[in-house]
CSV table of C-alpha atoms and ligand atoms in Angstrom, one decimal:
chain,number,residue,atom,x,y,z
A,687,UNK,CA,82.3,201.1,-133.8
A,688,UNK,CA,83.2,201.4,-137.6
A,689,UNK,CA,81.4,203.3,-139.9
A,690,UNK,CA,81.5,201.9,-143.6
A,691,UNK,CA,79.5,203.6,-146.3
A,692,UNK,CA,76.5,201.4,-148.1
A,693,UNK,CA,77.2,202.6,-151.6
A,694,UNK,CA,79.1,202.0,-154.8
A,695,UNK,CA,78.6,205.8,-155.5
A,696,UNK,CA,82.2,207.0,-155.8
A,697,UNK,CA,81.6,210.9,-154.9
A,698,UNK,CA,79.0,209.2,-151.9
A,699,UNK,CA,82.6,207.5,-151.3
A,700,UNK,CA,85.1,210.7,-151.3
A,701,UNK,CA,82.8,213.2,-149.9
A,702,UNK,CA,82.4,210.4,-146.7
A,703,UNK,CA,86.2,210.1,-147.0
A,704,UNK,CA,86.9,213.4,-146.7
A,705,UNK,CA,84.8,213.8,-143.3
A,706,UNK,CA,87.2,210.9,-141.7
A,707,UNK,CA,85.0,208.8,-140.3
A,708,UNK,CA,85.0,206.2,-142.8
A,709,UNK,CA,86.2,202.5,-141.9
A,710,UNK,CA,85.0,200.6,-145.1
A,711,UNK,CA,82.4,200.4,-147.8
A,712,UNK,CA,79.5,197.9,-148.6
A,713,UNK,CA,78.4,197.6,-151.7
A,714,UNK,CA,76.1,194.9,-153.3
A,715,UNK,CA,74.6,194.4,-156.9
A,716,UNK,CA,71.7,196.6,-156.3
A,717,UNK,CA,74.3,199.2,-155.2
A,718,UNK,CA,75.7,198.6,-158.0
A,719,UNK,CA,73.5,198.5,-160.8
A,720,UNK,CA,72.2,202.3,-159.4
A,721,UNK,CA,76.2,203.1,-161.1
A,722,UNK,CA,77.9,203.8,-164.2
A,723,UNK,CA,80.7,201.7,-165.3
A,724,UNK,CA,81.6,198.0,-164.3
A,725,UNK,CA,81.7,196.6,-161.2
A,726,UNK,CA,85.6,196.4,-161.2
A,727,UNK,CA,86.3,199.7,-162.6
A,728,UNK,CA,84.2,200.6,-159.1
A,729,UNK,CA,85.9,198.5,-156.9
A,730,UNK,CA,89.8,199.4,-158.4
A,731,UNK,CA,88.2,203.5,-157.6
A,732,UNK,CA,86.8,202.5,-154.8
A,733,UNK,CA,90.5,200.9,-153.1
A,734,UNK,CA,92.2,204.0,-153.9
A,735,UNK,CA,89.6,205.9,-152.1
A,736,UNK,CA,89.5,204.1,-148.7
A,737,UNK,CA,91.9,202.2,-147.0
A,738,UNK,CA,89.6,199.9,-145.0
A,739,UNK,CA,87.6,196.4,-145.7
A,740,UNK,CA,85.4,196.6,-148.9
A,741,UNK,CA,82.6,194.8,-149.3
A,742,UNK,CA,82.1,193.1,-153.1
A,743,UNK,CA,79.4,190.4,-153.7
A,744,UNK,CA,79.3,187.8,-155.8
A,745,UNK,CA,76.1,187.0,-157.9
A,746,UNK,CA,77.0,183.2,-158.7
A,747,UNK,CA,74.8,181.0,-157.8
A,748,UNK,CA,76.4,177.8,-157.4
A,749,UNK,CA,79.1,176.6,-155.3
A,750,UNK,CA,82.0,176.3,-158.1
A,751,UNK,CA,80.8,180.0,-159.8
A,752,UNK,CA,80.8,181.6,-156.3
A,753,UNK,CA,84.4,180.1,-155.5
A,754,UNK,CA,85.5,181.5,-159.0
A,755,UNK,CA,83.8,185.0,-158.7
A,756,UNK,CA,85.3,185.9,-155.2
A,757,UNK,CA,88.8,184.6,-156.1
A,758,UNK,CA,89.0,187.2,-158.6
A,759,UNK,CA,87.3,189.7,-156.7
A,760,UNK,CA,90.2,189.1,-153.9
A,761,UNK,CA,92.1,189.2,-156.7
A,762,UNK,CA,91.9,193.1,-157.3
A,763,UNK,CA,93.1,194.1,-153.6
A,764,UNK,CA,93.9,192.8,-150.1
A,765,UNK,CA,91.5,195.1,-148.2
A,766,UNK,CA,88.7,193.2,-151.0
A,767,UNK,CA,86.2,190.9,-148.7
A,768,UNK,CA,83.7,189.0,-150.2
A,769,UNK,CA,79.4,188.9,-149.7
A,770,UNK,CA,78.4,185.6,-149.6
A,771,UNK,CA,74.6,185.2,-148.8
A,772,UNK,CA,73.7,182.8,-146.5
A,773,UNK,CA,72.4,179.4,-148.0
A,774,UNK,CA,73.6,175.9,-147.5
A,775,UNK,CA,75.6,176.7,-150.9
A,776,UNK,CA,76.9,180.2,-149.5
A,777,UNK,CA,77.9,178.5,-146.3
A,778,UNK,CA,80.3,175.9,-148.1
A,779,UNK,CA,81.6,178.6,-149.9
A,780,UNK,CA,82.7,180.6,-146.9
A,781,UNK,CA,84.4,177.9,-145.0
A,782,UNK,CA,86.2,177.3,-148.4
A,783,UNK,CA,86.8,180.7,-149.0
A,784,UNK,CA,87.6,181.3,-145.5
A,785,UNK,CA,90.4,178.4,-145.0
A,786,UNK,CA,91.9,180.2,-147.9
A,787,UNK,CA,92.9,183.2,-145.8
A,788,UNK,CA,89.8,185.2,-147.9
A,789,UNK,CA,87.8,187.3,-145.7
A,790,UNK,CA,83.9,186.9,-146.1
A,791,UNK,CA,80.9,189.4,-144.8
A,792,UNK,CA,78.3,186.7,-145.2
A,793,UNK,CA,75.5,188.9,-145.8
A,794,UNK,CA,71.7,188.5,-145.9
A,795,UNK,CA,71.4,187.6,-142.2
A,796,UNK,CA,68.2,187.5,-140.7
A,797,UNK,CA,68.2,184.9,-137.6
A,798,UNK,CA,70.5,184.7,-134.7
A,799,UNK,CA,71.6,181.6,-135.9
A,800,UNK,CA,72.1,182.2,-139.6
A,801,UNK,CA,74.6,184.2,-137.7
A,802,UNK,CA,76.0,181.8,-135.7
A,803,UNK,CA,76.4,179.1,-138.6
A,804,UNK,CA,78.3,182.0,-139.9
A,805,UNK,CA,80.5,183.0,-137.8
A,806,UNK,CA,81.1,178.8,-136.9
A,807,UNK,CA,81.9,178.8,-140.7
A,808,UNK,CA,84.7,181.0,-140.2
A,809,UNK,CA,82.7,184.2,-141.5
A,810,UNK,CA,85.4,187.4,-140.9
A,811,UNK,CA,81.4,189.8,-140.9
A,812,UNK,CA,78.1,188.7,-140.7
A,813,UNK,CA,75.4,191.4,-142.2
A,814,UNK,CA,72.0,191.5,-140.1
A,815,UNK,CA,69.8,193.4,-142.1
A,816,UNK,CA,67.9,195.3,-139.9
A,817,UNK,CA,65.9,197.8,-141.8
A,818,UNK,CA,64.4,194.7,-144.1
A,819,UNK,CA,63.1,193.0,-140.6
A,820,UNK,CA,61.6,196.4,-139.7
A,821,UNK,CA,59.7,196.8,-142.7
A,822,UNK,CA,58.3,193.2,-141.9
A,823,UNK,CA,57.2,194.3,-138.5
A,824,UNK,CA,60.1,192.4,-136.9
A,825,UNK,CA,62.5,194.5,-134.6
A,826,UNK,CA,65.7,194.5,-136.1
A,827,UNK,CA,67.9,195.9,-133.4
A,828,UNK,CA,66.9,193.1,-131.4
A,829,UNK,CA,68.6,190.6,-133.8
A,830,UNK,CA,71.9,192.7,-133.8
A,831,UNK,CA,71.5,192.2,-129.9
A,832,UNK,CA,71.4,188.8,-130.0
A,833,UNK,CA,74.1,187.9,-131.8
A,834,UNK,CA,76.4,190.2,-130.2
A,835,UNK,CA,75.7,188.4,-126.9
A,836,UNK,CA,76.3,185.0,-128.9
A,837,UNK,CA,79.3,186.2,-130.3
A,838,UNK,CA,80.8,187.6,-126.6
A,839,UNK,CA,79.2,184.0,-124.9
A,840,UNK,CA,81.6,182.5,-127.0
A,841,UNK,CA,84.4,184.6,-128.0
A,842,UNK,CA,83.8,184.7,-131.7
A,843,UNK,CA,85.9,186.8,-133.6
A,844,UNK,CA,83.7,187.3,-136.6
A,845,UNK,CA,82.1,190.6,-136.4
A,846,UNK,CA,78.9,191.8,-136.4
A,847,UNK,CA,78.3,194.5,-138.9
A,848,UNK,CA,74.3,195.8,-139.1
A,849,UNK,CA,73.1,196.1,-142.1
A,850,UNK,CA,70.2,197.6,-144.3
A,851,UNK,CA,70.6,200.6,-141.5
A,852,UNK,CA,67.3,203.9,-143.0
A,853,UNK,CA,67.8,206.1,-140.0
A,854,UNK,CA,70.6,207.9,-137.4
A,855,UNK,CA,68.7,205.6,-134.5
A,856,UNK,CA,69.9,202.1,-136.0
A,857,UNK,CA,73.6,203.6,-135.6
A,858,UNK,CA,72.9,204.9,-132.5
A,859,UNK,CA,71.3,201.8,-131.6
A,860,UNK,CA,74.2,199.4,-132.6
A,861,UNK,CA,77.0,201.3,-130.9
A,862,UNK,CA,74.8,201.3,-127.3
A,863,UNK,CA,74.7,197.3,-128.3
A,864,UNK,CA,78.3,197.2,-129.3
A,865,UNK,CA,78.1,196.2,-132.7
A,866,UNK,CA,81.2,196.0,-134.2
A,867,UNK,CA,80.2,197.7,-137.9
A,868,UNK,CA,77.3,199.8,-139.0
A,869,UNK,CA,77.1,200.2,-142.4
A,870,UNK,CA,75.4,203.2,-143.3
A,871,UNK,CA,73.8,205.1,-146.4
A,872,UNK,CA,75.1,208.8,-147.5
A,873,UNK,CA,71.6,209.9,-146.8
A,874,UNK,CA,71.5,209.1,-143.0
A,875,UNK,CA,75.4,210.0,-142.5
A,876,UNK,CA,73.7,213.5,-143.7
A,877,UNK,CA,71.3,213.2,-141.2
A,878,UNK,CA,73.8,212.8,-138.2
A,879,UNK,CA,75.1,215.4,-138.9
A,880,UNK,CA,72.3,217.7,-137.8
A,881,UNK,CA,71.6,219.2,-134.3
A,882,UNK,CA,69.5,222.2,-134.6
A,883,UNK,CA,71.5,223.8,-131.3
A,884,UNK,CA,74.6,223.3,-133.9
A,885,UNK,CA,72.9,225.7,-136.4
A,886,UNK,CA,71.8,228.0,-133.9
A,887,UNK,CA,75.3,228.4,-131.6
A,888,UNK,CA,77.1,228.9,-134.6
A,889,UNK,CA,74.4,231.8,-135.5
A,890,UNK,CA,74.9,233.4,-132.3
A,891,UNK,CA,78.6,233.2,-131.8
A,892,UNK,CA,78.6,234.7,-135.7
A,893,UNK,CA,76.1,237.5,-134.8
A,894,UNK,CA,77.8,238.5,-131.7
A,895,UNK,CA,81.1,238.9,-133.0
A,896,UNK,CA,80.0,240.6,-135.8
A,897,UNK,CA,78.2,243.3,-133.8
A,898,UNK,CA,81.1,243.6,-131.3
A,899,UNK,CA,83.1,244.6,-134.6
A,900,UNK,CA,85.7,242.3,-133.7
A,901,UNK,CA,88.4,241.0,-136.2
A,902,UNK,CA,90.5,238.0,-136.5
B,436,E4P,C1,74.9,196.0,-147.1
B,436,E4P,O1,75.8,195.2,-146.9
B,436,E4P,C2,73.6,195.5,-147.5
B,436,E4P,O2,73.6,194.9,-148.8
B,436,E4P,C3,72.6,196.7,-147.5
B,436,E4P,O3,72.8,197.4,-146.3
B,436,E4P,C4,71.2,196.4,-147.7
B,436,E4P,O4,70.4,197.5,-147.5
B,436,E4P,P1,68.9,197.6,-148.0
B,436,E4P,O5,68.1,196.7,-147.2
B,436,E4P,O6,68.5,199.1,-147.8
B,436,E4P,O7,68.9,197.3,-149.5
């Protein structure tokens, strides 16, 4: 499974980076408004940083502003992909965009077949957001189950990428369902980092060769 990074935070970005698991980077306007500087000053950082799919969104509403906003979005670099969110509108917009040879994570996904429109539209990613249906009482893994078994029924290529992911058992989750992409906050990448038997081996391998007085 590939890990991206949910963030626009450039040092979020390198410090991830730097740990070599990284695969991509989400970001979206609240992402993005948390940041200094302008959204493409980000993204051009954010290229040089990770070479992998990045996620940028367009905030357009209408059909012919969306089209206009992701060409020049794709514009800045070939690994660019573009959030489209799923409405009639945003649907249009990713078979055009699509066609086109642009890649699009149509994102805000919250049924199985908003997800299969998607991918029928010709969507490279589709974003289930599962933490957002969890906070509404709905099970969100169970959505990322269901369109992976859609997608294999039918051999989809589009990918299924889970989204809105608060804690280390939504990762875990997705890669026992075989998602294809978790996208996944700085603060719960942290978090899987941490076994306490990993604090305490380390402790005990230190301590004993420090009190056998042994030397490198
Ligand atoms: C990423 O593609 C999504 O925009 C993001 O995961 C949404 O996360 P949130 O529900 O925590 O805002």
């Amino acid at each position: 499974m590939k890990f991206f990074i949910d963030t626009a935070n450039i040092e979020q970005i390198k410090t991830a980076a730097a740990w070599g698991v990284l695969d991509g980077v989400t970001t979206n306007p609240s992402l993005v408004a948390k940041e200094q500087g302008d959204y493409v000053q980000l993204l051009k950082e954010i290229v040089q940083i990770v070479d992998g799919s990045i996620s940028a969104e367009v905030v357009a509403e209408d059909i012919d502003g969306m089209i206009e906003e992701a060409k020049f979005l794709a514009s800045l670099h070939e690994n660019i992909v573009i959030k489209v969110p799923f409405t009639p509108d945003g649907l249009k917009v990713t078979k055009i965009l699509s066609d086109e040879g642009i890649g699009v994570n149509e994102t805000l996904i919250f049924s199985p077949l908003q997800a299969l429109m998607a991918a029928k539209a010709g969507a490279k990613f589709v974003s289930p957001f599962v933490g957002r249906l969890d906070d509404i009482s709905h099970q969100g893994m169970e959505l990322v189950g269901e369109i992976v078994t859609i997608f294999d029924n039918y051999a989809f290529e589009t990918e299924v990428l889970v989204a809105s992911v608060r804690h280390p058992l939504h990762v875990l989750e997705a890669a026992l369902m075989g998602a294809d992409v978790a996208t996944i906050p700085f603060a719960v990448l942290e978090k899987m980092f941490k076994h306490p038997l990993t604090d305490i081996g380390i402790k005990r391998f230190l301590d004993d060769w420090k009190k056998a007085g042994k030397k490198m």
